[in-house]
PDB file of C-alpha atoms in Angstrom:
ATOM      1  CA  HIS A 122     -71.785  74.272  66.901  1.00 32.00           C
ATOM      2  CA  SER A 123     -71.696  76.876  64.289  1.00 35.00           C
ATOM      3  CA  PHE A 124     -68.451  79.237  64.476  1.00 42.00           C
ATOM      4  CA  PRO A 125     -68.910  82.252  62.431  1.00 50.00           C
ATOM      5  CA  THR A 126     -66.014  84.591  61.740  1.00 58.00           C
ATOM      6  CA  ARG A 127     -65.096  86.529  64.986  1.00 59.00           C
ATOM      7  CA  ARG A 128     -64.681  89.938  65.352  1.00 61.00           C
ATOM      8  CA  SER A 129     -62.712  92.109  67.585  1.00 58.00           C
ATOM      9  CA  SER A 130     -65.005  93.887  70.300  1.00 46.00           C
ATOM     10  CA  ASP A 131     -63.159  97.123  69.151  1.00 45.00           C
ATOM     11  CA  LEU A 132     -63.960  96.494  65.378  1.00 45.00           C
ATOM     12  CA  LEU A 133     -65.185  99.712  63.273  1.00 45.00           C
ATOM     13  CA  ASP A 134     -66.880  99.987  59.996  1.00 51.00           C
ATOM     14  CA  SER A 135     -64.053 102.237  58.826  1.00 55.00           C
ATOM     15  CA  ALA A 136     -61.687 102.375  56.133  1.00 62.00           C
ATOM     16  CA  ALA A 137     -57.911 103.086  56.034  1.00 59.00           C
ATOM     17  CA  VAL A 138     -57.065 106.136  54.614  1.00 63.00           C
ATOM     18  CA  GLY A 139     -53.536 106.026  53.193  1.00 73.00           C
ATOM     19  CA  PRO A 140     -50.806 103.766  54.122  1.00 87.00           C
ATOM     20  CA  VAL A 141     -51.394 101.686  57.508  1.00 91.00           C
ATOM     21  CA  ASP A 142     -48.268 100.131  59.269  1.00 95.00           C
ATOM     22  CA  ILE A 143     -49.245  97.143  60.896  1.00 95.00           C
ATOM     23  CA  GLN A 144     -47.489  95.368  63.639  1.00 97.00           C
ATOM     24  CA  ILE A 145     -47.924  91.497  64.427  1.00 97.00           C
ATOM     25  CA  LEU A 146     -45.922  90.294  67.354  1.00 98.00           C
ATOM     26  CA  ALA A 147     -45.617  86.524  67.321  1.00 96.00           C
ATOM     27  CA  THR A 148     -44.528  83.650  69.632  1.00 95.00           C
ATOM     28  CA  ASN A 149     -45.102  79.682  69.700  1.00 94.00           C
ATOM     29  CA  ASP A 150     -44.325  77.143  72.318  1.00 96.00           C
ATOM     30  CA  PHE A 151     -44.065  79.282  75.297  1.00 96.00           C
ATOM     31  CA  HIS A 152     -44.894  76.063  77.532  1.00 95.00           C
ATOM     32  CA  GLY A 153     -45.481  77.952  80.566  1.00 95.00           C
ATOM     33  CA  ARG A 154     -42.049  79.476  80.844  1.00 94.00           C
ATOM     34  CA  ILE A 155     -43.010  82.246  82.788  1.00 95.00           C
ATOM     35  CA  ALA A 156     -39.801  82.764  85.129  1.00 93.00           C
ATOM     36  CA  ASN A 157     -36.317  83.697  83.628  1.00 86.00           C
ATOM     37  CA  ASP A 158     -33.848  80.965  83.434  1.00 80.00           C
ATOM     38  CA  ALA A 159     -30.201  81.855  83.636  1.00 68.00           C
ATOM     39  CA  PHE A 160     -29.404  78.652  82.149  1.00 68.00           C
ATOM     40  CA  SER A 161     -31.141  78.993  78.943  1.00 68.00           C
ATOM     41  CA  SER A 162     -32.310  81.660  76.507  1.00 72.00           C
ATOM     42  CA  ALA A 163     -35.887  81.652  78.465  1.00 75.00           C
ATOM     43  CA  ALA A 164     -36.262  85.636  79.417  1.00 85.00           C
ATOM     44  CA  GLY A 165     -39.498  84.809  81.215  1.00 91.00           C
ATOM     45  CA  ALA A 166     -42.925  86.357  80.862  1.00 95.00           C
ATOM     46  CA  ALA A 167     -42.203  89.624  82.477  1.00 94.00           C
ATOM     47  CA  VAL A 168     -39.556  90.443  79.888  1.00 94.00           C
ATOM     48  CA  MET A 169     -41.888  89.197  77.090  1.00 95.00           C
ATOM     49  CA  ALA A 170     -44.697  91.227  78.286  1.00 96.00           C
ATOM     50  CA  GLY A 171     -42.526  94.119  78.715  1.00 96.00           C
ATOM     51  CA  ALA A 172     -41.288  94.000  75.149  1.00 96.00           C
ATOM     52  CA  VAL A 173     -44.943  93.570  73.891  1.00 97.00           C
ATOM     53  CA  LYS A 174     -46.048  96.477  75.713  1.00 97.00           C
ATOM     54  CA  GLN A 175     -43.313  98.874  74.629  1.00 97.00           C
ATOM     55  CA  LEU A 176     -43.457  97.716  70.905  1.00 98.00           C
ATOM     56  CA  ARG A 177     -47.444  98.250  71.074  1.00 97.00           C
ATOM     57  CA  SER A 178     -46.856 101.594  72.512  1.00 97.00           C
ATOM     58  CA  ALA A 179     -45.082 102.665  69.678  1.00 97.00           C
ATOM     59  CA  ASN A 180     -47.420 101.404  67.105  1.00 96.00           C
ATOM     60  CA  PRO A 181     -51.045 101.020  68.397  1.00 94.00           C
ATOM     61  CA  ASN A 182     -51.906  99.043  65.377  1.00 96.00           C
ATOM     62  CA  THR A 183     -50.263  95.690  66.747  1.00 97.00           C
ATOM     63  CA  THR A 184     -51.451  92.289  67.353  1.00 98.00           C
ATOM     64  CA  PHE A 185     -49.892  89.994  69.709  1.00 98.00           C
ATOM     65  CA  ALA A 186     -50.280  86.615  68.568  1.00 98.00           C
ATOM     66  CA  ALA A 187     -49.215  82.805  68.863  1.00 98.00           C
ATOM     67  CA  ALA A 188     -49.105  79.461  67.312  1.00 98.00           C
ATOM     68  CA  GLY A 189     -49.903  77.185  70.072  1.00 98.00           C
ATOM     69  CA  ASP A 190     -48.146  75.086  72.739  1.00 98.00           C
ATOM     70  CA  LEU A 191     -48.522  78.157  75.082  1.00 98.00           C
ATOM     71  CA  ILE A 192     -49.612  75.812  78.131  1.00 98.00           C
ATOM     72  CA  GLY A 193     -48.664  72.127  78.694  1.00 97.00           C
ATOM     73  CA  ALA A 194     -45.333  70.629  79.256  1.00 96.00           C
ATOM     74  CA  SER A 195     -44.521  73.678  81.331  1.00 96.00           C
ATOM     75  CA  THR A 196     -42.002  74.152  84.262  1.00 92.00           C
ATOM     76  CA  PHE A 197     -43.037  73.361  87.641  1.00 94.00           C
ATOM     77  CA  GLU A 198     -44.204  77.020  88.756  1.00 94.00           C
ATOM     78  CA  SER A 199     -46.694  76.709  85.976  1.00 97.00           C
ATOM     79  CA  PHE A 200     -47.880  73.268  85.779  1.00 95.00           C
ATOM     80  CA  ILE A 201     -48.346  72.753  89.726  1.00 97.00           C
ATOM     81  CA  ASP A 202     -51.000  75.257  89.078  1.00 97.00           C
ATOM     82  CA  GLN A 203     -52.815  73.807  86.129  1.00 97.00           C
ATOM     83  CA  ASP A 204     -50.959  76.638  84.225  1.00 98.00           C
ATOM     84  CA  LYS A 205     -53.058  79.284  85.750  1.00 98.00           C
ATOM     85  CA  PRO A 206     -49.930  81.344  86.242  1.00 98.00           C
ATOM     86  CA  THR A 207     -49.107  81.297  82.411  1.00 98.00           C
ATOM     87  CA  ILE A 208     -52.958  82.194  81.727  1.00 98.00           C
ATOM     88  CA  ASP A 209     -52.453  84.986  83.883  1.00 98.00           C
ATOM     89  CA  ALA A 210     -49.098  86.162  82.356  1.00 97.00           C
ATOM     90  CA  LEU A 211     -50.056  85.934  78.853  1.00 98.00           C
ATOM     91  CA  ASN A 212     -53.164  87.690  79.668  1.00 98.00           C
ATOM     92  CA  GLU A 213     -51.139  90.759  81.205  1.00 97.00           C
ATOM     93  CA  ALA A 214     -48.919  90.679  78.343  1.00 97.00           C
ATOM     94  CA  GLY A 215     -52.092  91.347  75.981  1.00 98.00           C
ATOM     95  CA  LEU A 216     -52.126  88.025  73.954  1.00 98.00           C
ATOM     96  CA  ASP A 217     -54.741  88.887  71.300  1.00 98.00           C
ATOM     97  CA  VAL A 218     -55.148  85.568  69.162  1.00 98.00           C
ATOM     98  CA  SER A 219     -53.637  82.152  69.192  1.00 98.00           C
ATOM     99  CA  ALA A 220     -53.930  78.710  67.213  1.00 98.00           C
ATOM    100  CA  VAL A 221     -54.164  75.749  69.518  1.00 98.00           C
ATOM    101  CA  GLY A 222     -51.079  73.252  69.618  1.00 98.00           C
ATOM    102  CA  ASN A 223     -51.382  69.796  70.397  1.00 98.00           C
ATOM    103  CA  HIS A 224     -50.493  70.468  74.322  1.00 98.00           C
ATOM    104  CA  GLU A 225     -53.722  72.839  74.424  1.00 98.00           C
ATOM    105  CA  PHE A 226     -55.435  69.386  74.344  1.00 98.00           C
ATOM    106  CA  ASP A 227     -53.148  67.490  77.116  1.00 98.00           C
ATOM    107  CA  GLN A 228     -55.638  67.643  79.627  1.00 97.00           C
ATOM    108  CA  GLY A 229     -58.658  66.950  76.950  1.00 98.00           C
ATOM    109  CA  TYR A 230     -60.723  68.962  74.595  1.00 98.00           C
ATOM    110  CA  ASP A 231     -63.450  69.596  77.705  1.00 98.00           C
ATOM    111  CA  ASP A 232     -60.683  70.867  79.596  1.00 98.00           C
ATOM    112  CA  LEU A 233     -59.555  73.511  76.825  1.00 98.00           C
ATOM    113  CA  VAL A 234     -63.053  74.671  76.295  1.00 98.00           C
ATOM    114  CA  ASN A 235     -64.435  74.595  79.830  1.00 98.00           C
ATOM    115  CA  ARG A 236     -61.460  75.391  81.804  1.00 98.00           C
ATOM    116  CA  VAL A 237     -58.961  77.401  80.106  1.00 98.00           C
ATOM    117  CA  MET A 238     -60.937  79.171  77.420  1.00 98.00           C
ATOM    118  CA  ALA A 239     -63.950  79.946  79.744  1.00 98.00           C
ATOM    119  CA  PRO A 240     -64.026  83.095  81.753  1.00 98.00           C
ATOM    120  CA  TYR A 241     -62.364  83.082  85.434  1.00 98.00           C
ATOM    121  CA  ASP A 242     -64.571  82.603  88.082  1.00 98.00           C
ATOM    122  CA  ALA A 243     -63.055  82.192  91.773  1.00 98.00           C
ATOM    123  CA  ASN A 244     -65.508  79.391  92.648  1.00 98.00           C
ATOM    124  CA  ASP A 245     -66.393  77.700  89.435  1.00 98.00           C
ATOM    125  CA  ASN A 246     -63.318  78.429  87.278  1.00 98.00           C
ATOM    126  CA  PRO A 247     -60.323  79.311  89.595  1.00 98.00           C
ATOM    127  CA  PHE A 248     -57.853  77.827  86.915  1.00 98.00           C
ATOM    128  CA  GLY A 249     -58.942  79.117  83.792  1.00 98.00           C
ATOM    129  CA  GLY A 250     -59.909  82.862  82.379  1.00 98.00           C
ATOM    130  CA  ALA A 251     -57.494  82.695  79.217  1.00 98.00           C
ATOM    131  CA  GLU A 252     -58.553  86.238  77.616  1.00 98.00           C
ATOM    132  CA  TRP A 253     -57.302  85.527  74.255  1.00 98.00           C
ATOM    133  CA  GLU A 254     -58.694  84.171  71.161  1.00 98.00           C
ATOM    134  CA  TYR A 255     -58.066  80.304  70.462  1.00 98.00           C
ATOM    135  CA  LEU A 256     -58.519  79.128  66.986  1.00 98.00           C
ATOM    136  CA  GLY A 257     -58.625  75.640  65.418  1.00 98.00           C
ATOM    137  CA  ALA A 258     -60.218  75.608  61.905  1.00 98.00           C
ATOM    138  CA  ASN A 259     -59.387  72.050  61.189  1.00 98.00           C
ATOM    139  CA  VAL A 260     -60.346  71.152  64.820  1.00 98.00           C
ATOM    140  CA  LYS A 261     -64.042  69.232  64.012  1.00 98.00           C
ATOM    141  CA  PHE A 262     -66.292  66.764  65.675  1.00 98.00           C
ATOM    142  CA  LYS A 263     -65.885  63.415  64.353  1.00 97.00           C
ATOM    143  CA  ALA A 264     -69.761  62.600  64.336  1.00 98.00           C
ATOM    144  CA  SER A 265     -70.886  65.572  62.680  1.00 98.00           C
ATOM    145  CA  GLY A 266     -67.909  67.392  60.982  1.00 97.00           C
ATOM    146  CA  ASP A 267     -69.070  70.643  62.668  1.00 98.00           C
ATOM    147  CA  PRO A 268     -66.340  73.136  64.078  1.00 98.00           C
ATOM    148  CA  ALA A 269     -65.279  72.242  67.369  1.00 98.00           C
ATOM    149  CA  LEU A 270     -63.407  75.610  67.902  1.00 98.00           C
ATOM    150  CA  ASP A 271     -63.624  79.186  66.339  1.00 98.00           C
ATOM    151  CA  GLY A 272     -61.701  78.968  63.208  1.00 98.00           C
ATOM    152  CA  THR A 273     -61.308  82.686  62.413  1.00 98.00           C
ATOM    153  CA  TRP A 274     -60.917  86.249  64.033  1.00 98.00           C
ATOM    154  CA  LEU A 275     -61.110  89.539  62.392  1.00 97.00           C
ATOM    155  CA  LYS A 276     -59.669  92.624  63.791  1.00 96.00           C
ATOM    156  CA  ASP A 277     -59.483  96.246  62.670  1.00 95.00           C
ATOM    157  CA  GLN A 278     -56.474  97.962  62.865  1.00 94.00           C
ATOM    158  CA  GLY A 279     -56.158 101.482  61.596  1.00 91.00           C
ATOM    159  CA  GLY A 280     -59.071 101.054  59.299  1.00 93.00           C
ATOM    160  CA  VAL A 281     -57.649  97.903  57.816  1.00 95.00           C
ATOM    161  CA  GLN A 282     -59.299  94.301  58.398  1.00 96.00           C
ATOM    162  CA  ILE A 283     -56.732  91.699  59.727  1.00 97.00           C
ATOM    163  CA  GLY A 284     -58.145  88.434  59.491  1.00 98.00           C
ATOM    164  CA  TYR A 285     -56.638  85.569  61.433  1.00 98.00           C
ATOM    165  CA  ILE A 286     -56.751  81.934  61.407  1.00 98.00           C
ATOM    166  CA  GLY A 287     -55.454  79.216  63.486  1.00 98.00           C
ATOM    167  CA  ALA A 288     -54.815  75.395  62.798  1.00 98.00           C
ATOM    168  CA  VAL A 289     -53.055  72.724  64.477  1.00 98.00           C
ATOM    169  CA  THR A 290     -51.315  69.681  63.566  1.00 98.00           C
ATOM    170  CA  GLU A 291     -53.102  66.711  61.711  1.00 97.00           C
ATOM    171  CA  HIS A 292     -51.027  64.588  63.815  1.00 96.00           C
ATOM    172  CA  LEU A 293     -52.981  65.861  67.060  1.00 98.00           C
ATOM    173  CA  ASP A 294     -54.286  62.090  67.694  1.00 96.00           C
ATOM    174  CA  GLU A 295     -50.727  60.527  67.901  1.00 96.00           C
ATOM    175  CA  LEU A 296     -49.486  63.506  70.316  1.00 97.00           C
ATOM    176  CA  VAL A 297     -52.254  63.819  72.890  1.00 96.00           C
ATOM    177  CA  SER A 298     -53.967  60.928  74.917  1.00 96.00           C
ATOM    178  CA  PRO A 299     -56.921  59.588  72.749  1.00 96.00           C
ATOM    179  CA  GLY A 300     -59.248  59.806  75.593  1.00 96.00           C
ATOM    180  CA  GLY A 301     -59.149  63.365  75.902  1.00 97.00           C
ATOM    181  CA  ILE A 302     -59.952  63.966  72.180  1.00 98.00           C
ATOM    182  CA  ALA A 303     -62.250  60.951  71.533  1.00 98.00           C
ATOM    183  CA  ASP A 304     -64.944  62.946  69.918  1.00 98.00           C
ATOM    184  CA  ILE A 305     -62.904  65.601  67.654  1.00 97.00           C
ATOM    185  CA  GLU A 306     -60.166  65.189  64.938  1.00 98.00           C
ATOM    186  CA  ALA A 307     -57.842  67.448  63.209  1.00 98.00           C
ATOM    187  CA  THR A 308     -58.657  67.432  59.553  1.00 98.00           C
ATOM    188  CA  ASP A 309     -56.398  68.409  56.640  1.00 96.00           C
ATOM    189  CA  ILE A 310     -54.947  71.848  57.579  1.00 96.00           C
ATOM    190  CA  VAL A 311     -54.861  73.141  53.731  1.00 95.00           C
ATOM    191  CA  ASP A 312     -58.611  72.410  53.135  1.00 96.00           C
ATOM    192  CA  ALA A 313     -59.838  73.983  56.465  1.00 97.00           C
ATOM    193  CA  THR A 314     -57.672  76.807  56.399  1.00 97.00           C
ATOM    194  CA  ASN A 315     -58.189  77.748  52.664  1.00 96.00           C
ATOM    195  CA  SER A 316     -61.992  77.632  53.306  1.00 97.00           C
ATOM    196  CA  ALA A 317     -61.376  79.751  56.201  1.00 98.00           C
ATOM    197  CA  ALA A 318     -59.461  82.381  54.215  1.00 97.00           C
ATOM    198  CA  ASP A 319     -62.347  82.551  51.722  1.00 97.00           C
ATOM    199  CA  ASP A 320     -64.840  83.215  54.732  1.00 97.00           C
ATOM    200  CA  LEU A 321     -62.559  85.917  55.959  1.00 98.00           C
ATOM    201  CA  VAL A 322     -62.369  87.805  52.634  1.00 97.00           C
ATOM    202  CA  ALA A 323     -66.158  87.696  52.278  1.00 97.00           C
ATOM    203  CA  ALA A 324     -66.439  89.140  55.779  1.00 96.00           C
ATOM    204  CA  GLY A 325     -64.370  92.094  54.646  1.00 96.00           C
ATOM    205  CA  ALA A 326     -60.650  91.057  55.579  1.00 97.00           C
ATOM    206  CA  ASP A 327     -57.949  93.069  53.673  1.00 96.00           C
ATOM    207  CA  VAL A 328     -55.370  90.845  54.852  1.00 96.00           C
ATOM    208  CA  VAL A 329     -55.193  87.132  55.968  1.00 97.00           C
ATOM    209  CA  VAL A 330     -52.794  85.761  58.721  1.00 98.00           C
ATOM    210  CA  LEU A 331     -52.283  82.106  59.095  1.00 97.00           C
ATOM    211  CA  LEU A 332     -51.340  80.643  62.420  1.00 98.00           C
ATOM    212  CA  VAL A 333     -50.387  77.042  62.247  1.00 97.00           C
ATOM    213  CA  HIS A 334     -48.740  74.736  65.038  1.00 97.00           C
ATOM    214  CA  GLU A 335     -46.865  72.493  62.809  1.00 95.00           C
ATOM    215  CA  GLY A 336     -42.929  72.009  62.856  1.00 89.00           C
ATOM    216  CA  ALA A 337     -40.626  72.099  59.840  1.00 87.00           C
ATOM    217  CA  PRO A 338     -37.957  69.869  59.470  1.00 84.00           C
ATOM    218  CA  THR A 339     -35.352  72.726  58.944  1.00 85.00           C
ATOM    219  CA  THR A 340     -35.061  76.344  60.345  1.00 85.00           C
ATOM    220  CA  ASP A 341     -33.592  77.444  57.154  1.00 89.00           C
ATOM    221  CA  CYS A 342     -36.225  79.880  55.372  1.00 87.00           C
ATOM    222  CA  ALA A 343     -34.805  79.499  51.707  1.00 88.00           C
ATOM    223  CA  THR A 344     -35.101  75.717  52.473  1.00 89.00           C
ATOM    224  CA  ILE A 345     -38.545  76.089  53.945  1.00 86.00           C
ATOM    225  CA  ALA A 346     -39.524  77.906  50.934  1.00 83.00           C
ATOM    226  CA  GLY A 347     -38.636  75.061  48.774  1.00 86.00           C
ATOM    227  CA  LEU A 348     -40.419  72.462  50.631  1.00 87.00           C
ATOM    228  CA  ASP A 349     -43.039  70.498  48.852  1.00 84.00           C
ATOM    229  CA  ALA A 350     -46.292  68.535  49.704  1.00 82.00           C
ATOM    230  CA  SER A 351     -44.104  65.521  50.894  1.00 83.00           C
ATOM    231  CA  THR A 352     -43.796  67.268  54.107  1.00 86.00           C
ATOM    232  CA  ASP A 353     -46.664  68.133  56.291  1.00 89.00           C
ATOM    233  CA  PHE A 354     -45.098  71.858  56.592  1.00 88.00           C
ATOM    234  CA  GLY A 355     -44.261  72.039  53.014  1.00 87.00           C
ATOM    235  CA  SER A 356     -47.947  71.298  52.030  1.00 89.00           C
ATOM    236  CA  ILE A 357     -48.946  74.182  53.791  1.00 89.00           C
ATOM    237  CA  VAL A 358     -46.499  76.615  52.528  1.00 83.00           C
ATOM    238  CA  GLN A 359     -47.476  75.282  48.970  1.00 81.00           C
ATOM    239  CA  GLY A 360     -51.056  75.397  49.717  1.00 78.00           C
ATOM    240  CA  VAL A 361     -51.285  71.741  48.705  1.00 76.00           C
ATOM    241  CA  ASN A 362     -53.507  69.106  50.043  1.00 73.00           C
ATOM    242  CA  ASP A 363     -50.759  66.329  50.760  1.00 58.00           C
ATOM    243  CA  ASN A 364     -53.507  63.582  50.748  1.00 55.00           C
ATOM    244  CA  VAL A 365     -54.416  63.950  46.857  1.00 46.00           C
ATOM    245  CA  ASP A 366     -52.102  63.945  44.152  1.00 41.00           C
ATOM    246  CA  ALA A 367     -50.441  67.383  43.325  1.00 34.00           C
TER     247      ALA A 367
END
């Protein structure tokens, strides 16, 4: 269960010449909202995909990233088909990489790895086929401590090496049916992602981007910046392990 730093298939051993304008488009908690909802702000998958493609056409050095909960807790038109419509819609939108969220484990770790993340097959895996990279640097096997998911992904964008790290909330065991994650655990985010960042830099990353599925107690950016390790999100922002004295 060794997961080295993953590189994108189009990675080139090249260096940037001059400034490179990198564009990262991000979303989270999509929850299978594939249809336009006239009664809320949900624009639907078609509008989102159109926006991503338009922005990517303006700047090819673009990554479409997410921070988890893309599936699970979905609307009827997605969950009735095991979120296959959402998987197809996000594939079409060109999603490149995402952290796993707690809802990715709603049907268990095995379902995530062997259905959702496995290649589509009309006979053997008709409800799977996510083509983006799912990352969980702090998702480990309990018995061995080995990685249960890839933690990092490295992409070349105009000669600049962009490294991505994904992590899921440490409260995973409180949010998911325990039977489905009996063999895995979500370890300390700061420890796991700092280690993953070191690995990315050693592999040649010029920039490191952290995708974390964890909630903040407020939406005010100035307040978030001042959070300390007494909150889960604050410990991540400050880079402090909240399990030890700061």
